[in-house]
PDB file of C-alpha atoms and ligand atoms in Angstrom:
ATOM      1  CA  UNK A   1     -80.044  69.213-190.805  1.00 55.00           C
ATOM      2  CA  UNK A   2     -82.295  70.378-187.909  1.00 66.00           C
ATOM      3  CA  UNK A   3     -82.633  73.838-187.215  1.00 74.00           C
ATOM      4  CA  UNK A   4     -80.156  74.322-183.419  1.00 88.00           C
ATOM      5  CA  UNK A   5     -82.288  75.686-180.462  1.00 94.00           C
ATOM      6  CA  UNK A   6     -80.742  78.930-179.033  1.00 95.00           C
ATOM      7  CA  UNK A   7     -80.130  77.034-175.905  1.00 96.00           C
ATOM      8  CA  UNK A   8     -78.094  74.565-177.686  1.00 94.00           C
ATOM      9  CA  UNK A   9     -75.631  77.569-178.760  1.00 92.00           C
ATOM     10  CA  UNK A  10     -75.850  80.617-176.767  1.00 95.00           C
ATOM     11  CA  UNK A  11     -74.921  79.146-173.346  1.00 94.00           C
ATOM     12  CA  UNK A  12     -72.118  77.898-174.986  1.00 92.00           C
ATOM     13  CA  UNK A  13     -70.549  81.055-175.767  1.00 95.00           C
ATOM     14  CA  UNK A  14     -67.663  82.501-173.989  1.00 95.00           C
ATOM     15  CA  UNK A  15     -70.031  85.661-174.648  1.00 96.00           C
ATOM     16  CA  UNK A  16     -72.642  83.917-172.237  1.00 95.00           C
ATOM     17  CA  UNK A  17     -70.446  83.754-169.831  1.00 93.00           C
ATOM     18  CA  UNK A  18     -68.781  87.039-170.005  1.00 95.00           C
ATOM     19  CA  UNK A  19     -72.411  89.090-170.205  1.00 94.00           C
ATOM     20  CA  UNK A  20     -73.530  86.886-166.887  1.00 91.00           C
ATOM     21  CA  UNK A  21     -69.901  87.039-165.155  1.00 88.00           C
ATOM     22  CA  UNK A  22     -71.724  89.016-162.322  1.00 84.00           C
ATOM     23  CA  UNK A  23     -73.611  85.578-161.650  1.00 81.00           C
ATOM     24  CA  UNK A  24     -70.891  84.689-159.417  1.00 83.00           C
ATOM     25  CA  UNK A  25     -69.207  81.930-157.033  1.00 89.00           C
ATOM     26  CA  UNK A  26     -70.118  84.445-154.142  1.00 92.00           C
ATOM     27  CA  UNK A  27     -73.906  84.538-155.485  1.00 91.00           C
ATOM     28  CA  UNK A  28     -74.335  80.849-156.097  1.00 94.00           C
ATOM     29  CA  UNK A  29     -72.805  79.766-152.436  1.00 95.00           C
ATOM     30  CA  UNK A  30     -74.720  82.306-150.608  1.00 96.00           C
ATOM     31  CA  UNK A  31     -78.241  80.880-152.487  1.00 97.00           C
ATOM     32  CA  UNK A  32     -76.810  77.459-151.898  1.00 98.00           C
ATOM     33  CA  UNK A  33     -76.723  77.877-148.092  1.00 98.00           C
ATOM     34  CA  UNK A  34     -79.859  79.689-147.469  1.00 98.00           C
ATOM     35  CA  UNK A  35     -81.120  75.946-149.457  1.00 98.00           C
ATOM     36  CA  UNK A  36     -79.324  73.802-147.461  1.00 98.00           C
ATOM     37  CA  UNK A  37     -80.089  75.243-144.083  1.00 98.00           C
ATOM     38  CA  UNK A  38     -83.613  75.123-144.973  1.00 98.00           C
ATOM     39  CA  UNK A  39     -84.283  71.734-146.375  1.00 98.00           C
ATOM     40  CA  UNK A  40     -81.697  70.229-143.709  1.00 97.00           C
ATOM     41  CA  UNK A  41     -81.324  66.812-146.249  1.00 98.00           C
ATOM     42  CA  UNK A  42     -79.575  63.687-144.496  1.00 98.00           C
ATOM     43  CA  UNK A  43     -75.485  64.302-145.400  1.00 96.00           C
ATOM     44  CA  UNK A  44     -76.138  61.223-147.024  1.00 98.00           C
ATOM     45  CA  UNK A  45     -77.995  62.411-149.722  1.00 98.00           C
ATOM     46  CA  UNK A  46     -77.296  62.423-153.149  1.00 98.00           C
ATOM     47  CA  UNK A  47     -77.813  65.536-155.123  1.00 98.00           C
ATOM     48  CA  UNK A  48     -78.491  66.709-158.735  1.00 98.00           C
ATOM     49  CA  UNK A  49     -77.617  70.229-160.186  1.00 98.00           C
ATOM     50  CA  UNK A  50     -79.960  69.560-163.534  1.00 98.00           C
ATOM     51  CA  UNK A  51     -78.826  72.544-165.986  1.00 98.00           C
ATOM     52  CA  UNK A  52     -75.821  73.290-163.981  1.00 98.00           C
ATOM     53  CA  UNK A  53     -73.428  75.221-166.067  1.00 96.00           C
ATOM     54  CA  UNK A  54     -70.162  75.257-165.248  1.00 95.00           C
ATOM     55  CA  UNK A  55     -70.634  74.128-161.661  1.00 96.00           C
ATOM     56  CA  UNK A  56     -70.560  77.403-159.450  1.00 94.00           C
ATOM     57  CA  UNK A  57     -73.690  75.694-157.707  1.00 97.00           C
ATOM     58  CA  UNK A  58     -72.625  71.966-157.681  1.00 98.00           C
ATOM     59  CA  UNK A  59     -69.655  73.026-156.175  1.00 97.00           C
ATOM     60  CA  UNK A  60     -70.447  74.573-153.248  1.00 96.00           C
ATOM     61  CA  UNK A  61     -73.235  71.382-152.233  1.00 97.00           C
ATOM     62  CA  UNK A  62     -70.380  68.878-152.722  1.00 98.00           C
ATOM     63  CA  UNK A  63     -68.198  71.261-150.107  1.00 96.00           C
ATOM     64  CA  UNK A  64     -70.845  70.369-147.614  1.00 96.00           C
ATOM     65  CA  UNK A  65     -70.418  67.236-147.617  1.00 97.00           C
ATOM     66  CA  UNK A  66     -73.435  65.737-150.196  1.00 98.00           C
ATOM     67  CA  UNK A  67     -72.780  64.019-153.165  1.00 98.00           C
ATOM     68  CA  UNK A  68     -73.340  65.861-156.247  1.00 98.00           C
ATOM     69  CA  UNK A  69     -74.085  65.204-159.708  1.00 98.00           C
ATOM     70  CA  UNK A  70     -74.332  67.746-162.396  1.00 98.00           C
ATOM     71  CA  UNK A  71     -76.089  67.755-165.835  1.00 98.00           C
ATOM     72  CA  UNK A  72     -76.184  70.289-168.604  1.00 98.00           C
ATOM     73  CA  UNK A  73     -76.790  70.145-172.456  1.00 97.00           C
ATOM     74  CA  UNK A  74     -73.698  72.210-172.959  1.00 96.00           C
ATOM     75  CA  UNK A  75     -70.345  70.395-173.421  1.00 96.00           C
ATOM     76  CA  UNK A  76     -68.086  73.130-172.936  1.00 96.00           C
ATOM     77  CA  UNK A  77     -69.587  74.170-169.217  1.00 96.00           C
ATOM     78  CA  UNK A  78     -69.369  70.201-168.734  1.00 98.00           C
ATOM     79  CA  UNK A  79     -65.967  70.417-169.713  1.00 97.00           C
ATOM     80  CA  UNK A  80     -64.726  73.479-167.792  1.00 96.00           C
ATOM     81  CA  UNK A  81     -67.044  71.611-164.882  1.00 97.00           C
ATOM     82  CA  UNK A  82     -64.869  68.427-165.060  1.00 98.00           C
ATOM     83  CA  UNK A  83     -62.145  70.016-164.332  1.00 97.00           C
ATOM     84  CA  UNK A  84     -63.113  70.569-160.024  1.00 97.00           C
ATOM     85  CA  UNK A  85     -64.623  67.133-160.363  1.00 98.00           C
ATOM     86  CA  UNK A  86     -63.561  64.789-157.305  1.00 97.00           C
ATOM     87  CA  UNK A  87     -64.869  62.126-154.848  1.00 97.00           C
ATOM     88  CA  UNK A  88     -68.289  63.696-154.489  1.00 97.00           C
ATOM     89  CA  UNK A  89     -68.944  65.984-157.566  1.00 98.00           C
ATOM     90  CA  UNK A  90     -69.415  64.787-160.806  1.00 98.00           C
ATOM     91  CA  UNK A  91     -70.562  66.010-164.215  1.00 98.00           C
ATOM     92  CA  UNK A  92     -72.164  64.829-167.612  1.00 98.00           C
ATOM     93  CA  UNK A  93     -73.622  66.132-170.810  1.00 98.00           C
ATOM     94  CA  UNK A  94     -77.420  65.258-170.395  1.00 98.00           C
ATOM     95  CA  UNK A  95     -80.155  67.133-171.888  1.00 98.00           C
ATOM     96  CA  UNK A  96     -83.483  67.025-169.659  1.00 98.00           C
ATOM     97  CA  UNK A  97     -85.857  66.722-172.808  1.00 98.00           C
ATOM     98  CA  UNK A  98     -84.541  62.837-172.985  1.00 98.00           C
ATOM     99  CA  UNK A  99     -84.679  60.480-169.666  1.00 98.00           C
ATOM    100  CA  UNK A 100     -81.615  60.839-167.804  1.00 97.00           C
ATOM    101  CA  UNK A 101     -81.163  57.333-167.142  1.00 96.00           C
ATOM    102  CA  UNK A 102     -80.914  54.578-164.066  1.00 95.00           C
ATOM    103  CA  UNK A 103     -79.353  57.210-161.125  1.00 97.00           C
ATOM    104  CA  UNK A 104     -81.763  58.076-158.453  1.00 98.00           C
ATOM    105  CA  UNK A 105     -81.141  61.427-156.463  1.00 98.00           C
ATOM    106  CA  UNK A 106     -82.883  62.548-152.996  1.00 98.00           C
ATOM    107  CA  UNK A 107     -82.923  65.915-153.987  1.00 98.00           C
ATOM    108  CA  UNK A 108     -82.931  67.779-157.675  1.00 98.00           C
ATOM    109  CA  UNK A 109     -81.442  72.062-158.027  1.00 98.00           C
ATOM    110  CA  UNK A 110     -82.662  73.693-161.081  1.00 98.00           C
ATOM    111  CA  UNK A 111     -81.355  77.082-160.768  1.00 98.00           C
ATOM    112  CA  UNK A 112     -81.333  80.309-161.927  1.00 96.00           C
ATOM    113  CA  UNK A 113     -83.665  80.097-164.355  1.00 97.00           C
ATOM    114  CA  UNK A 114     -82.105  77.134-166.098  1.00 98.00           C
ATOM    115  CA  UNK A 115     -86.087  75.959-167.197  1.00 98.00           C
ATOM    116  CA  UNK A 116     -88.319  77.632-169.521  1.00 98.00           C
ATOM    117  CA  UNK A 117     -86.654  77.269-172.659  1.00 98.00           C
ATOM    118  CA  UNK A 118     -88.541  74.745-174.772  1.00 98.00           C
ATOM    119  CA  UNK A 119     -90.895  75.975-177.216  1.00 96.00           C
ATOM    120  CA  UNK A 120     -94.310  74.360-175.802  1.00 97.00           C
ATOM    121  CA  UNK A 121     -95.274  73.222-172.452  1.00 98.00           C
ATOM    122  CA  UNK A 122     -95.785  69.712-173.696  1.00 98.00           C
ATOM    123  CA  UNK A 123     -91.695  70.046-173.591  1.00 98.00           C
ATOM    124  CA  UNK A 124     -91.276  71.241-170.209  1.00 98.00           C
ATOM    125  CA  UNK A 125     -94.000  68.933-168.688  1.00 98.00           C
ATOM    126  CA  UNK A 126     -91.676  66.082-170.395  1.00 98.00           C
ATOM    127  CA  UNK A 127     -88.436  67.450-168.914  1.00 98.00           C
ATOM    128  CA  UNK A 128     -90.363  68.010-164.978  1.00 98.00           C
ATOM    129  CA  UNK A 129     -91.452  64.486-165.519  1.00 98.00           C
ATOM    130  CA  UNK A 130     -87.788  63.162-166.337  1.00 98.00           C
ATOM    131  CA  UNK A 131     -86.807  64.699-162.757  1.00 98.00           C
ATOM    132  CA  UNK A 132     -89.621  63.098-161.088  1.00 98.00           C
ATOM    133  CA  UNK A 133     -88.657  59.678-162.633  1.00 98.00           C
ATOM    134  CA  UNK A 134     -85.020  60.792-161.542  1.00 98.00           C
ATOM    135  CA  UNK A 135     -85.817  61.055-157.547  1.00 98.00           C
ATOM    136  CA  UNK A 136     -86.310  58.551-154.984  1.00 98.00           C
ATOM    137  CA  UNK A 137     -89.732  58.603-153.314  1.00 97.00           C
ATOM    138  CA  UNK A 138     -89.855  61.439-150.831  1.00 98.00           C
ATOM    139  CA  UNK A 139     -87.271  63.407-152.913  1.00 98.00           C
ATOM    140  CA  UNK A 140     -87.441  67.116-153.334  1.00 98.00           C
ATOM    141  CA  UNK A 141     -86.773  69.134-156.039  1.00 98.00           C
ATOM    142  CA  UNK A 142     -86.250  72.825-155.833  1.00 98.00           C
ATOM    143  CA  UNK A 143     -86.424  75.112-158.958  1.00 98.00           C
ATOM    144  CA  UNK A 144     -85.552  78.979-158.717  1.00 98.00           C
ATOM    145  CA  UNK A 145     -87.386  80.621-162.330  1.00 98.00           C
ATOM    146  CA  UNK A 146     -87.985  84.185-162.981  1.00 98.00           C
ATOM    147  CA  UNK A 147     -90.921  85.838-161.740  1.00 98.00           C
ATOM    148  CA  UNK A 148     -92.782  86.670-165.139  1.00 97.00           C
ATOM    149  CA  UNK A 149     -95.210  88.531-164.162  1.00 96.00           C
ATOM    150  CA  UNK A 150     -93.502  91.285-162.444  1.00 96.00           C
ATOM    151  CA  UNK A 151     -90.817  90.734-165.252  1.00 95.00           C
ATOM    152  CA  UNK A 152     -92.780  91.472-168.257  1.00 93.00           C
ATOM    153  CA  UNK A 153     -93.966  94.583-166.544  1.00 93.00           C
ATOM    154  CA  UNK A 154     -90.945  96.067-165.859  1.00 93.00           C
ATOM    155  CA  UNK A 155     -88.651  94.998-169.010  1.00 94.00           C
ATOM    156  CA  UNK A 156     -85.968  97.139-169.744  1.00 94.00           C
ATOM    157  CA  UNK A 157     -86.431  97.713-173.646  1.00 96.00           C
ATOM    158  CA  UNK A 158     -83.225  98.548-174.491  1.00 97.00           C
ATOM    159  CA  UNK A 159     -79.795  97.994-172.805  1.00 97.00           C
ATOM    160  CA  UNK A 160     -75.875  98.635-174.282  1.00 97.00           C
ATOM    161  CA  UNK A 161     -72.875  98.056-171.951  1.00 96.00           C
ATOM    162  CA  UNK A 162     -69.241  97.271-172.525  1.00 97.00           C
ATOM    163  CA  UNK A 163     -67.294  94.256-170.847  1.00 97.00           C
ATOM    164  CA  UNK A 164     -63.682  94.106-170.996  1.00 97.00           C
ATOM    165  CA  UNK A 165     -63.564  95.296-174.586  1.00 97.00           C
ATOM    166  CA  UNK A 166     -66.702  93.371-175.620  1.00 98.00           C
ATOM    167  CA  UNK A 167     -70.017  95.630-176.981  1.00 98.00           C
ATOM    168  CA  UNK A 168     -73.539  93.980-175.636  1.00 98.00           C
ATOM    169  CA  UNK A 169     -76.395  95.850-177.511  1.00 98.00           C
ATOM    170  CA  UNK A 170     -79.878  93.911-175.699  1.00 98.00           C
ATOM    171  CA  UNK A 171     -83.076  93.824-176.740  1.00 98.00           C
ATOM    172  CA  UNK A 172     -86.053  92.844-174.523  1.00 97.00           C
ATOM    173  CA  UNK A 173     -90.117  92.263-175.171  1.00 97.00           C
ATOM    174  CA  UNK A 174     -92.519  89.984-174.484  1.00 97.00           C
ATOM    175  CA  UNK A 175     -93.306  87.795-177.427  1.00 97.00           C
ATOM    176  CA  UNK A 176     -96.630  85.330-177.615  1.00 96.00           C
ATOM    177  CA  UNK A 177     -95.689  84.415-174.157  1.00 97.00           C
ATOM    178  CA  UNK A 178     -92.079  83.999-173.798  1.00 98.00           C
ATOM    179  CA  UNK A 179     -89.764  86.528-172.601  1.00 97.00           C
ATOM    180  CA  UNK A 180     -87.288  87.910-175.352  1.00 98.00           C
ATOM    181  CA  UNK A 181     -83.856  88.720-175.166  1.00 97.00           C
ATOM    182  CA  UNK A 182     -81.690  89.933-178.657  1.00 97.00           C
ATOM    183  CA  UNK A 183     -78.335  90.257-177.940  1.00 98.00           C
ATOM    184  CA  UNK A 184     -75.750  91.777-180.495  1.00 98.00           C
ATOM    185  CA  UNK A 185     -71.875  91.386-179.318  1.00 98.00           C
ATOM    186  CA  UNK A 186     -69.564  93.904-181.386  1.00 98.00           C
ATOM    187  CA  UNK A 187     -66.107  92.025-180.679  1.00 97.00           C
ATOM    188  CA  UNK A 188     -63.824  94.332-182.076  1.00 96.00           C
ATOM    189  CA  UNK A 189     -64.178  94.067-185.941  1.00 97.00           C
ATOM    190  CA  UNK A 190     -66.987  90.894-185.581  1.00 97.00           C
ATOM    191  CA  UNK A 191     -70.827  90.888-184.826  1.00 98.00           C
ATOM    192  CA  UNK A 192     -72.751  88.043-183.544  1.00 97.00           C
ATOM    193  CA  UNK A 193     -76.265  87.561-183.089  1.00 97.00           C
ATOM    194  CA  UNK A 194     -77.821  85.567-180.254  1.00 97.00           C
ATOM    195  CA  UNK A 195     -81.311  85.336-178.555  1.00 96.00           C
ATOM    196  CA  UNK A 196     -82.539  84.153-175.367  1.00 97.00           C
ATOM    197  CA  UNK A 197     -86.441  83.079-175.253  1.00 97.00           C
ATOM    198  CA  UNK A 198     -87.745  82.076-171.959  1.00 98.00           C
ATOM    199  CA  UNK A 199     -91.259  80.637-171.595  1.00 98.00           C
ATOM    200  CA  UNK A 200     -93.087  83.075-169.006  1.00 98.00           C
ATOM    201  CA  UNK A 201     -94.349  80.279-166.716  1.00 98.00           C
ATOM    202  CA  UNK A 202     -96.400  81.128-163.333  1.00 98.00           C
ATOM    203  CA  UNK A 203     -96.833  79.858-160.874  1.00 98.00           C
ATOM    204  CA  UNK A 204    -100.180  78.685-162.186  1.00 98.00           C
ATOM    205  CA  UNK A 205     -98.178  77.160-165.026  1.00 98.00           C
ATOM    206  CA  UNK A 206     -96.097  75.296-162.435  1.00 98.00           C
ATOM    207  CA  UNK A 207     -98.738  74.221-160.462  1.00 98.00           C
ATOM    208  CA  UNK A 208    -100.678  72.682-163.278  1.00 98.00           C
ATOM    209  CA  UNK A 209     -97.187  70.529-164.278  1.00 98.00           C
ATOM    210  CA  UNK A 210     -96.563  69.510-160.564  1.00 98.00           C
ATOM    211  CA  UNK A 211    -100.721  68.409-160.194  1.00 97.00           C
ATOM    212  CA  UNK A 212    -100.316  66.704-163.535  1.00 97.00           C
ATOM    213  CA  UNK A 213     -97.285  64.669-162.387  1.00 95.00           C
ATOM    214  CA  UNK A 214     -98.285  64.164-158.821  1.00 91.00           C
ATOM    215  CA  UNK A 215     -95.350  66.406-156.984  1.00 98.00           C
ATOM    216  CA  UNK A 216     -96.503  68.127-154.213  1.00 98.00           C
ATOM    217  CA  UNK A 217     -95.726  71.985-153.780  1.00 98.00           C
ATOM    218  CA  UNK A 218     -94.363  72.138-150.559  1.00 98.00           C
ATOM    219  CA  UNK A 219     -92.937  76.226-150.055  1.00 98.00           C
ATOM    220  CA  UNK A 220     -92.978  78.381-152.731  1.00 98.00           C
ATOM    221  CA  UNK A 221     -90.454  81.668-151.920  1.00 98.00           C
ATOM    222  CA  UNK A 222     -89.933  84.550-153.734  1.00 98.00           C
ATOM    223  CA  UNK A 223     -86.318  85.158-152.685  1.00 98.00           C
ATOM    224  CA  UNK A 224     -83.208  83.860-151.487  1.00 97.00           C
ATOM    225  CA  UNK A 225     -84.053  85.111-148.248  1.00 97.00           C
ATOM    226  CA  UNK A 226     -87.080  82.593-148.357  1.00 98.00           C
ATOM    227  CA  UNK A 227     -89.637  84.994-148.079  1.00 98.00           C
ATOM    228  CA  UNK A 228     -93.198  84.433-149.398  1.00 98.00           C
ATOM    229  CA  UNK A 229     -94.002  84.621-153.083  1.00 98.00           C
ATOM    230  CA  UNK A 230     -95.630  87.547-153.785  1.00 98.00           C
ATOM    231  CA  UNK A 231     -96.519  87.505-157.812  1.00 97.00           C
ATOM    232  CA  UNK A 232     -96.366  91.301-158.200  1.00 96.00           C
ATOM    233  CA  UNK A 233     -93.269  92.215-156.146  1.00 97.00           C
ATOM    234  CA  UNK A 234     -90.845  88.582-155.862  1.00 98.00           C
ATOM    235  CA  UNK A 235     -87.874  88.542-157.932  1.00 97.00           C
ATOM    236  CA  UNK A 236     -88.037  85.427-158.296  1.00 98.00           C
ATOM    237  CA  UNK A 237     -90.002  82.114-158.114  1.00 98.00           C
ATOM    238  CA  UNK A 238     -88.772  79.258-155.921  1.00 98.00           C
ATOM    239  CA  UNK A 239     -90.647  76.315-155.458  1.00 98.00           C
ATOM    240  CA  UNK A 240     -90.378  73.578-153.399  1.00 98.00           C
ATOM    241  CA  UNK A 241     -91.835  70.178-154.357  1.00 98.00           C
ATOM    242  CA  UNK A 242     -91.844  66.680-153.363  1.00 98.00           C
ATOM    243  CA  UNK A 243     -91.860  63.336-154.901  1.00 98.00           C
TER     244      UNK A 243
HETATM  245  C1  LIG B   1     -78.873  80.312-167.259  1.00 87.73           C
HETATM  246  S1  LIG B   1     -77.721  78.999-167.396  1.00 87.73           S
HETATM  247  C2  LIG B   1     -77.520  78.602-165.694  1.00 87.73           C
HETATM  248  C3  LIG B   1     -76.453  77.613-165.394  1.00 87.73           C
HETATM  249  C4  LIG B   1     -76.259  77.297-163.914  1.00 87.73           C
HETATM  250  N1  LIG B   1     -77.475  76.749-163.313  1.00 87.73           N
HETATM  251  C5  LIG B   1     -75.815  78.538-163.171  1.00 87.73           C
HETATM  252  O1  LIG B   1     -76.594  79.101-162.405  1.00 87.73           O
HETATM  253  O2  LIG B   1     -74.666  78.948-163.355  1.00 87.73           O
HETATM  254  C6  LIG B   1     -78.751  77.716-168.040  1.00 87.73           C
HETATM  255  C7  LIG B   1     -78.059  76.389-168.297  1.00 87.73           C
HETATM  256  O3  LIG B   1     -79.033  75.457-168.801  1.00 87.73           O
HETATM  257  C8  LIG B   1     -78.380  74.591-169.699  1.00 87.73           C
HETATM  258  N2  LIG B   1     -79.403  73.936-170.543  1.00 87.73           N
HETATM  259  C9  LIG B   1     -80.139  74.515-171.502  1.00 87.73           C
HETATM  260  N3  LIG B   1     -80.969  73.634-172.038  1.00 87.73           N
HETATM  261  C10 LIG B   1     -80.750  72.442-171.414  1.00 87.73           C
HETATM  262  C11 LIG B   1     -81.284  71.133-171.567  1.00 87.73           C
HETATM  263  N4  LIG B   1     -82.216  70.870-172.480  1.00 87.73           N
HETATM  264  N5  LIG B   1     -80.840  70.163-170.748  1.00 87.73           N
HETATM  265  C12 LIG B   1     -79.866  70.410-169.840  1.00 87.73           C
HETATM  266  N6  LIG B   1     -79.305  71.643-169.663  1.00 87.73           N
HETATM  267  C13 LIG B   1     -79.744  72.647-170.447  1.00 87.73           C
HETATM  268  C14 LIG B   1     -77.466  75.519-170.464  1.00 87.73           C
HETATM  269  O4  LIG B   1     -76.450  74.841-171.165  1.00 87.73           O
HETATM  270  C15 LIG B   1     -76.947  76.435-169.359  1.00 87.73           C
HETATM  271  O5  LIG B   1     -75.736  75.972-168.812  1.00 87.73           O
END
């Protein structure tokens, strides 16, 4: 049997989504409408959430009006997805490494650092060129990734916290270029072990796919508040590209 991929298992968890449950509904609208206000797409325009989760993100898109399609590896966020599906919002189990098939969108979300997780860059070139294949000509596609450089200079070593009952001991270092997290949960009497290993693209990692692939980096922000990337202080890494 192949060995599983952490990201096959961990975001799967109800432990995922209890260490992350300050990644909110209130956080994904507010990044959602500083998105839509900027790229101003056609209300006829049919949108993909690639790597959505459990649809805090998809959500909020279909509420303005767009038609929204979300894919994610993991079939329990599909399933607790589903459930809010309706007229405009749908959701599937897709994973990006394989070609997502005949739907075209106008625009593509990969957020919060949904990307990176692959172990070479032969992987993620595969997956970028998947959503290229997936969007009609003049598409966009915006993906919001971690800032890694300011990230592996500030990593917090060592990290313990408590959540409703629940005992997170974390782990972080940087690793032959990926960014590692360790995570031990102590649920009452059991212990589980589960890692997190994000590639630390750049943006000179990004641009390289996008050139290869012939997207065109439109913006590149380094916040929600669309301000400039700036590699040593951004939090994060938002690009805008077009097909
Ligand atoms: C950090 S979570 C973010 C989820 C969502 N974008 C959000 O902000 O709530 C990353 C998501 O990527 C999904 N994922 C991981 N590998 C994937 C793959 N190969 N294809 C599709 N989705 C994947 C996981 O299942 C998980 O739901």
């Amino acid at each position: 049997m192949q060995k599983e991929e952490w990201y096959q298992t961990w975001f799967d968890t109800d432990y995922y989504h209890l260490l992350y449950r300050h990644r909110d509904i209130t956080e994904a609208e507010n990044n959602i409408n500083a998105l839509i206000n900027f790229l101003q797409l056609p209300k006829s325009a049919k949108i993909l959430d690639l790597a959505c989760g459990t649809g805090r993100h998809a959500k909020h898109i279909a509420s303005h009006g767009y038609a929204v399609t979300g894919y994610d590896l993991s079939p329990n966020n599909i399933d607790k997805a589903k459930k809010f599906e309706n007229s405009l919002l749908h959701f599937e189990i897709k994973d990006m490494l394989q070609p997502f098939g005949n739907k075209k969108f106008d625009a593509v979300f990969n957020l919060f650092t949904s990307f990176g997780y692959f172990p070479s860059k032969q992987n993620h070139q595969t997956a970028l060129q998947h959503v290229y294949d997936s969007l009609n000509t003049g598409g966009t596609f915006v993906i919001d990734f971690l800032n890694s450089t300011k990230i592996k200079q500030q990593l917090v070593p060592q990290e313990s916290k408590e959540i409703d009952g629940v005992q997170f001991f974390i782990k972080r270092f940087w690793d032959a270029g990926f960014i590692v997290k360790q995570i031990i949960v102590k649920d009452k009497t059991d212990v589980y072990f589960f890692e997190e290993k994000v590639m630390g693209l750049t943006l000179a990692d990004f641009t390289a796919f996008f050139n290869t692939i012939d997207f065109q980096i439109e913006n590149v922000f380094g916040n929600f508040s669309l301000h400039p990337f700036d590699e040593k202080t951004s939090e994060r890494l938002i690009l805008v590209v077009k097909k």
